[in-house]
């Protein structure tokens, strides 16, 4: 059975008072699905984009892939040696956008055993717009960056998923932590926190 997780937060509810000097943003949220801690297979793994085979990967994808690889290594996986077949494949999809108002519909669906994730383009990521700002303390405006990371770990032999997760976060576009690398690390850290995590439970990570 496929479970679907709608985005739980709305930028429309952000406290942006006329006298505010900085954005007050929600914490990073993550949800994971799996069949039980004892069934989370470890072994050699390759990180691949959530895209058609042969699709060129972008610099942004490689940034997110590196963040995911680091977390996999911390949690008992090892990268497959060049020229060898991995036991598992971790597919990575992400979005990164500047937007106002309620978040757009997520391009990812999630549910263990239900076909995995769908979505992601151009080597695992797609930009969804820009130039949208929030007024802060008068005439200045600040961009809010909305980022999302989706990862599924599958057995290479039969493509069956053993673990799936998604995390999303908001960042003040004027701050250093809105940079792609910082957001990739932030989302990957939240996604793999206390791996494999409690299945089906949404957690907040500050």
PDB file of C-alpha atoms in Angstrom:
ATOM      1  CA  UNK A   1       0.000   0.000   0.000  1.00  0.00           C
ATOM      2  CA  UNK A   2       1.348   3.398  -0.941  1.00  0.00           C
ATOM      3  CA  UNK A   3       1.320   6.106   1.706  1.00  0.00           C
ATOM      4  CA  UNK A   4       1.362   9.719   0.589  1.00  0.00           C
ATOM      5  CA  UNK A   5       2.723  12.574   2.645  1.00  0.00           C
ATOM      6  CA  UNK A   6       1.481  16.089   1.820  1.00  0.00           C
ATOM      7  CA  UNK A   7       3.726  18.983   2.690  1.00  0.00           C
ATOM      8  CA  UNK A   8       2.772  19.870   6.241  1.00  0.00           C
ATOM      9  CA  UNK A   9       3.904  23.444   6.449  1.00  0.00           C
ATOM     10  CA  UNK A  10       2.607  26.590   4.802  1.00  0.00           C
ATOM     11  CA  UNK A  11       4.718  29.635   4.170  1.00  0.00           C
ATOM     12  CA  UNK A  12       1.530  31.631   4.415  1.00  0.00           C
ATOM     13  CA  UNK A  13       1.658  31.046   8.172  1.00  0.00           C
ATOM     14  CA  UNK A  14       5.177  32.400   8.643  1.00  0.00           C
ATOM     15  CA  UNK A  15       5.331  35.244  11.222  1.00  0.00           C
ATOM     16  CA  UNK A  16       6.508  38.176   9.122  1.00  0.00           C
ATOM     17  CA  UNK A  17       5.502  41.177  11.199  1.00  0.00           C
ATOM     18  CA  UNK A  18       6.000  44.681   9.843  1.00  0.00           C
ATOM     19  CA  UNK A  19       8.690  45.346  12.411  1.00  0.00           C
ATOM     20  CA  UNK A  20      10.504  42.050  11.936  1.00  0.00           C
ATOM     21  CA  UNK A  21      14.185  42.173  11.055  1.00  0.00           C
ATOM     22  CA  UNK A  22      14.623  38.511  10.134  1.00  0.00           C
ATOM     23  CA  UNK A  23      12.543  35.582   8.985  1.00  0.00           C
ATOM     24  CA  UNK A  24      11.196  33.112  11.529  1.00  0.00           C
ATOM     25  CA  UNK A  25      11.208  29.856   9.611  1.00  0.00           C
ATOM     26  CA  UNK A  26       9.865  26.377  10.455  1.00  0.00           C
ATOM     27  CA  UNK A  27      12.339  23.620  11.360  1.00  0.00           C
ATOM     28  CA  UNK A  28      13.475  20.975   8.910  1.00  0.00           C
ATOM     29  CA  UNK A  29      11.018  18.078   8.701  1.00  0.00           C
ATOM     30  CA  UNK A  30      11.732  14.493   7.704  1.00  0.00           C
ATOM     31  CA  UNK A  31       9.699  11.313   7.302  1.00  0.00           C
ATOM     32  CA  UNK A  32      11.015   7.802   6.698  1.00  0.00           C
ATOM     33  CA  UNK A  33       9.336   4.523   5.669  1.00  0.00           C
ATOM     34  CA  UNK A  34      10.712   1.006   6.051  1.00  0.00           C
ATOM     35  CA  UNK A  35       9.688  -2.504   7.009  1.00  0.00           C
ATOM     36  CA  UNK A  36      11.494  -2.622  10.328  1.00  0.00           C
ATOM     37  CA  UNK A  37      14.961  -1.904  11.715  1.00  0.00           C
ATOM     38  CA  UNK A  38      15.995  -5.548  11.479  1.00  0.00           C
ATOM     39  CA  UNK A  39      15.261  -5.599   7.742  1.00  0.00           C
ATOM     40  CA  UNK A  40      17.380  -2.587   6.765  1.00  0.00           C
ATOM     41  CA  UNK A  41      20.014  -4.262   4.627  1.00  0.00           C
ATOM     42  CA  UNK A  42      23.558  -2.887   4.724  1.00  0.00           C
ATOM     43  CA  UNK A  43      26.201  -3.495   2.087  1.00  0.00           C
ATOM     44  CA  UNK A  44      27.809  -1.823  -0.884  1.00  0.00           C
ATOM     45  CA  UNK A  45      25.789   0.985  -2.418  1.00  0.00           C
ATOM     46  CA  UNK A  46      25.846   3.296  -5.414  1.00  0.00           C
ATOM     47  CA  UNK A  47      24.161   6.715  -5.361  1.00  0.00           C
ATOM     48  CA  UNK A  48      22.236   7.517  -8.528  1.00  0.00           C
ATOM     49  CA  UNK A  49      19.941  10.339  -9.670  1.00  0.00           C
ATOM     50  CA  UNK A  50      16.192   9.933  -9.709  1.00  0.00           C
ATOM     51  CA  UNK A  51      16.142  10.236 -13.487  1.00  0.00           C
ATOM     52  CA  UNK A  52      16.271   8.138 -16.620  1.00  0.00           C
ATOM     53  CA  UNK A  53      19.522   6.163 -17.022  1.00  0.00           C
ATOM     54  CA  UNK A  54      22.118   8.102 -18.944  1.00  0.00           C
ATOM     55  CA  UNK A  55      20.716  11.517 -18.013  1.00  0.00           C
ATOM     56  CA  UNK A  56      23.605  13.941 -17.426  1.00  0.00           C
ATOM     57  CA  UNK A  57      23.985  14.883 -13.772  1.00  0.00           C
ATOM     58  CA  UNK A  58      24.211  18.482 -12.638  1.00  0.00           C
ATOM     59  CA  UNK A  59      26.601  20.129 -10.201  1.00  0.00           C
ATOM     60  CA  UNK A  60      23.641  20.509  -7.814  1.00  0.00           C
ATOM     61  CA  UNK A  61      22.910  16.792  -7.990  1.00  0.00           C
ATOM     62  CA  UNK A  62      26.526  15.952  -7.216  1.00  0.00           C
ATOM     63  CA  UNK A  63      26.323  18.221  -4.167  1.00  0.00           C
ATOM     64  CA  UNK A  64      23.245  16.434  -2.852  1.00  0.00           C
ATOM     65  CA  UNK A  65      24.690  13.020  -3.761  1.00  0.00           C
ATOM     66  CA  UNK A  66      27.851  13.766  -1.763  1.00  0.00           C
ATOM     67  CA  UNK A  67      25.758  14.698   1.288  1.00  0.00           C
ATOM     68  CA  UNK A  68      23.777  11.455   0.997  1.00  0.00           C
ATOM     69  CA  UNK A  69      26.931   9.370   0.477  1.00  0.00           C
ATOM     70  CA  UNK A  70      28.446  10.825   3.659  1.00  0.00           C
ATOM     71  CA  UNK A  71      25.360   9.800   5.645  1.00  0.00           C
ATOM     72  CA  UNK A  72      25.299   6.318   4.142  1.00  0.00           C
ATOM     73  CA  UNK A  73      28.938   5.780   5.140  1.00  0.00           C
ATOM     74  CA  UNK A  74      28.144   6.899   8.695  1.00  0.00           C
ATOM     75  CA  UNK A  75      25.334   4.359   8.879  1.00  0.00           C
ATOM     76  CA  UNK A  76      27.149   1.186   7.904  1.00  0.00           C
ATOM     77  CA  UNK A  77      27.173   1.289   4.108  1.00  0.00           C
ATOM     78  CA  UNK A  78      30.212   1.274   1.846  1.00  0.00           C
ATOM     79  CA  UNK A  79      30.530   2.654  -1.663  1.00  0.00           C
ATOM     80  CA  UNK A  80      30.827   0.087  -4.426  1.00  0.00           C
ATOM     81  CA  UNK A  81      34.284  -0.049  -5.995  1.00  0.00           C
ATOM     82  CA  UNK A  82      34.543   1.230  -9.583  1.00  0.00           C
ATOM     83  CA  UNK A  83      33.647  -1.487 -12.080  1.00  0.00           C
ATOM     84  CA  UNK A  84      31.736  -3.581  -9.532  1.00  0.00           C
ATOM     85  CA  UNK A  85      28.005  -4.067  -9.067  1.00  0.00           C
ATOM     86  CA  UNK A  86      26.638  -2.655  -5.794  1.00  0.00           C
ATOM     87  CA  UNK A  87      24.318  -4.677  -3.615  1.00  0.00           C
ATOM     88  CA  UNK A  88      22.062  -1.654  -3.190  1.00  0.00           C
ATOM     89  CA  UNK A  89      21.209   1.524  -5.055  1.00  0.00           C
ATOM     90  CA  UNK A  90      20.313   4.812  -3.356  1.00  0.00           C
ATOM     91  CA  UNK A  91      18.376   7.091  -5.693  1.00  0.00           C
ATOM     92  CA  UNK A  92      18.432  10.814  -4.938  1.00  0.00           C
ATOM     93  CA  UNK A  93      15.902  13.420  -6.039  1.00  0.00           C
ATOM     94  CA  UNK A  94      15.722  17.033  -4.935  1.00  0.00           C
ATOM     95  CA  UNK A  95      14.014  20.335  -5.578  1.00  0.00           C
ATOM     96  CA  UNK A  96      15.164  23.834  -4.733  1.00  0.00           C
ATOM     97  CA  UNK A  97      13.054  26.934  -5.328  1.00  0.00           C
ATOM     98  CA  UNK A  98      12.327  30.488  -4.226  1.00  0.00           C
ATOM     99  CA  UNK A  99       8.637  30.938  -3.562  1.00  0.00           C
ATOM    100  CA  UNK A 100       5.921  32.686  -1.589  1.00  0.00           C
ATOM    101  CA  UNK A 101       2.614  31.463  -0.248  1.00  0.00           C
ATOM    102  CA  UNK A 102       1.733  27.806   0.323  1.00  0.00           C
ATOM    103  CA  UNK A 103       4.357  25.364  -1.021  1.00  0.00           C
ATOM    104  CA  UNK A 104       3.685  23.905  -4.438  1.00  0.00           C
ATOM    105  CA  UNK A 105       2.612  20.293  -4.685  1.00  0.00           C
ATOM    106  CA  UNK A 106       5.569  18.070  -3.955  1.00  0.00           C
ATOM    107  CA  UNK A 107       6.912  16.211  -7.013  1.00  0.00           C
ATOM    108  CA  UNK A 108       7.639  13.167  -4.841  1.00  0.00           C
ATOM    109  CA  UNK A 109       5.352  10.370  -3.729  1.00  0.00           C
ATOM    110  CA  UNK A 110       6.460   8.099  -0.917  1.00  0.00           C
ATOM    111  CA  UNK A 111       5.486   4.685   0.390  1.00  0.00           C
ATOM    112  CA  UNK A 112       7.543   1.579   1.069  1.00  0.00           C
ATOM    113  CA  UNK A 113       6.775  -1.205  -1.380  1.00  0.00           C
ATOM    114  CA  UNK A 114       4.440   0.989  -3.391  1.00  0.00           C
ATOM    115  CA  UNK A 115       6.690   1.829  -6.287  1.00  0.00           C
ATOM    116  CA  UNK A 116       9.059   4.183  -4.516  1.00  0.00           C
ATOM    117  CA  UNK A 117       9.462   7.826  -5.348  1.00  0.00           C
ATOM    118  CA  UNK A 118       8.321   9.542  -8.479  1.00  0.00           C
ATOM    119  CA  UNK A 119       9.512  12.918  -9.648  1.00  0.00           C
ATOM    120  CA  UNK A 120      12.769  14.718 -10.152  1.00  0.00           C
ATOM    121  CA  UNK A 121      14.132  15.852 -13.482  1.00  0.00           C
ATOM    122  CA  UNK A 122      17.378  17.051 -15.037  1.00  0.00           C
ATOM    123  CA  UNK A 123      19.683  14.700 -13.172  1.00  0.00           C
ATOM    124  CA  UNK A 124      17.682  14.537  -9.961  1.00  0.00           C
ATOM    125  CA  UNK A 125      16.749  18.156  -9.408  1.00  0.00           C
ATOM    126  CA  UNK A 126      14.712  20.951 -10.846  1.00  0.00           C
ATOM    127  CA  UNK A 127      14.425  24.639 -10.096  1.00  0.00           C
ATOM    128  CA  UNK A 128      10.857  25.880  -9.644  1.00  0.00           C
ATOM    129  CA  UNK A 129      11.184  29.633 -10.001  1.00  0.00           C
ATOM    130  CA  UNK A 130      12.748  32.614  -8.321  1.00  0.00           C
ATOM    131  CA  UNK A 131      12.574  36.295  -7.589  1.00  0.00           C
ATOM    132  CA  UNK A 132       9.820  36.004  -4.985  1.00  0.00           C
ATOM    133  CA  UNK A 133      10.435  38.015  -1.836  1.00  0.00           C
ATOM    134  CA  UNK A 134       8.909  38.766   1.561  1.00  0.00           C
ATOM    135  CA  UNK A 135       8.853  42.341   2.931  1.00  0.00           C
ATOM    136  CA  UNK A 136      11.062  42.689   5.986  1.00  0.00           C
ATOM    137  CA  UNK A 137      10.908  45.820   8.139  1.00  0.00           C
ATOM    138  CA  UNK A 138       9.912  48.238   5.390  1.00  0.00           C
ATOM    139  CA  UNK A 139      11.094  48.348   1.802  1.00  0.00           C
ATOM    140  CA  UNK A 140      13.622  45.499   1.973  1.00  0.00           C
ATOM    141  CA  UNK A 141      12.566  42.031   0.842  1.00  0.00           C
ATOM    142  CA  UNK A 142      14.033  38.628   1.654  1.00  0.00           C
ATOM    143  CA  UNK A 143      13.766  35.527  -0.490  1.00  0.00           C
ATOM    144  CA  UNK A 144      12.726  32.234   1.097  1.00  0.00           C
ATOM    145  CA  UNK A 145      14.434  29.165  -0.350  1.00  0.00           C
ATOM    146  CA  UNK A 146      12.424  25.946  -0.155  1.00  0.00           C
ATOM    147  CA  UNK A 147      14.479  22.751  -0.531  1.00  0.00           C
ATOM    148  CA  UNK A 148      13.447  19.108  -0.528  1.00  0.00           C
ATOM    149  CA  UNK A 149      15.457  15.897  -0.651  1.00  0.00           C
ATOM    150  CA  UNK A 150      14.089  12.412  -1.379  1.00  0.00           C
ATOM    151  CA  UNK A 151      16.111   9.198  -1.068  1.00  0.00           C
ATOM    152  CA  UNK A 152      15.165   5.578  -1.584  1.00  0.00           C
ATOM    153  CA  UNK A 153      17.454   2.612  -0.944  1.00  0.00           C
ATOM    154  CA  UNK A 154      16.676  -0.406  -3.121  1.00  0.00           C
ATOM    155  CA  UNK A 155      18.145  -3.850  -3.621  1.00  0.00           C
ATOM    156  CA  UNK A 156      19.865  -3.865  -6.976  1.00  0.00           C
ATOM    157  CA  UNK A 157      18.870  -7.455  -7.745  1.00  0.00           C
ATOM    158  CA  UNK A 158      15.088  -6.983  -7.666  1.00  0.00           C
ATOM    159  CA  UNK A 159      14.694  -3.191  -7.267  1.00  0.00           C
ATOM    160  CA  UNK A 160      12.627  -3.662  -4.124  1.00  0.00           C
ATOM    161  CA  UNK A 161      12.877  -0.733  -1.679  1.00  0.00           C
ATOM    162  CA  UNK A 162      14.198  -1.353   1.839  1.00  0.00           C
ATOM    163  CA  UNK A 163      14.049   2.271   3.047  1.00  0.00           C
ATOM    164  CA  UNK A 164      12.594   5.546   1.800  1.00  0.00           C
ATOM    165  CA  UNK A 165      12.659   9.050   3.168  1.00  0.00           C
ATOM    166  CA  UNK A 166      11.986  12.669   2.393  1.00  0.00           C
ATOM    167  CA  UNK A 167      13.009  15.899   4.114  1.00  0.00           C
ATOM    168  CA  UNK A 168      12.170  19.526   3.416  1.00  0.00           C
ATOM    169  CA  UNK A 169      13.478  22.794   4.787  1.00  0.00           C
ATOM    170  CA  UNK A 170      13.192  26.569   4.445  1.00  0.00           C
ATOM    171  CA  UNK A 171      16.042  29.077   4.473  1.00  0.00           C
ATOM    172  CA  UNK A 172      16.418  32.846   4.379  1.00  0.00           C
ATOM    173  CA  UNK A 173      17.832  33.496   0.922  1.00  0.00           C
ATOM    174  CA  UNK A 174      20.041  36.284   2.257  1.00  0.00           C
ATOM    175  CA  UNK A 175      21.860  33.968   4.699  1.00  0.00           C
ATOM    176  CA  UNK A 176      24.857  31.679   3.993  1.00  0.00           C
ATOM    177  CA  UNK A 177      22.924  28.599   5.083  1.00  0.00           C
ATOM    178  CA  UNK A 178      20.657  29.012   2.035  1.00  0.00           C
ATOM    179  CA  UNK A 179      23.529  27.915  -0.232  1.00  0.00           C
ATOM    180  CA  UNK A 180      23.057  24.612  -2.046  1.00  0.00           C
ATOM    181  CA  UNK A 181      25.819  22.809  -0.130  1.00  0.00           C
ATOM    182  CA  UNK A 182      24.544  23.944   3.254  1.00  0.00           C
ATOM    183  CA  UNK A 183      20.980  22.925   2.437  1.00  0.00           C
ATOM    184  CA  UNK A 184      22.089  19.547   1.049  1.00  0.00           C
ATOM    185  CA  UNK A 185      23.954  18.776   4.290  1.00  0.00           C
ATOM    186  CA  UNK A 186      21.053  20.020   6.414  1.00  0.00           C
ATOM    187  CA  UNK A 187      18.476  17.878   4.609  1.00  0.00           C
ATOM    188  CA  UNK A 188      20.670  14.763   4.529  1.00  0.00           C
ATOM    189  CA  UNK A 189      21.440  15.107   8.247  1.00  0.00           C
ATOM    190  CA  UNK A 190      17.716  15.336   9.041  1.00  0.00           C
ATOM    191  CA  UNK A 191      16.826  12.457   6.753  1.00  0.00           C
ATOM    192  CA  UNK A 192      19.362  10.049   8.259  1.00  0.00           C
ATOM    193  CA  UNK A 193      19.016  11.185  11.885  1.00  0.00           C
ATOM    194  CA  UNK A 194      18.775   8.081  14.111  1.00  0.00           C
ATOM    195  CA  UNK A 195      18.710   5.927  10.968  1.00  0.00           C
ATOM    196  CA  UNK A 196      16.523   4.157   9.993  1.00  0.00           C
ATOM    197  CA  UNK A 197      14.126   6.234  12.087  1.00  0.00           C
ATOM    198  CA  UNK A 198      10.591   5.420  13.150  1.00  0.00           C
ATOM    199  CA  UNK A 199       8.642   4.365  10.087  1.00  0.00           C
ATOM    200  CA  UNK A 200       5.858   6.754   9.090  1.00  0.00           C
ATOM    201  CA  UNK A 201       6.585   9.364  11.742  1.00  0.00           C
ATOM    202  CA  UNK A 202       7.372  12.955  10.787  1.00  0.00           C
ATOM    203  CA  UNK A 203      10.179  14.450  12.891  1.00  0.00           C
ATOM    204  CA  UNK A 204      11.332  18.041  13.267  1.00  0.00           C
ATOM    205  CA  UNK A 205      15.041  18.782  13.301  1.00  0.00           C
ATOM    206  CA  UNK A 206      16.282  22.216  14.352  1.00  0.00           C
TER     207      UNK A 206
END
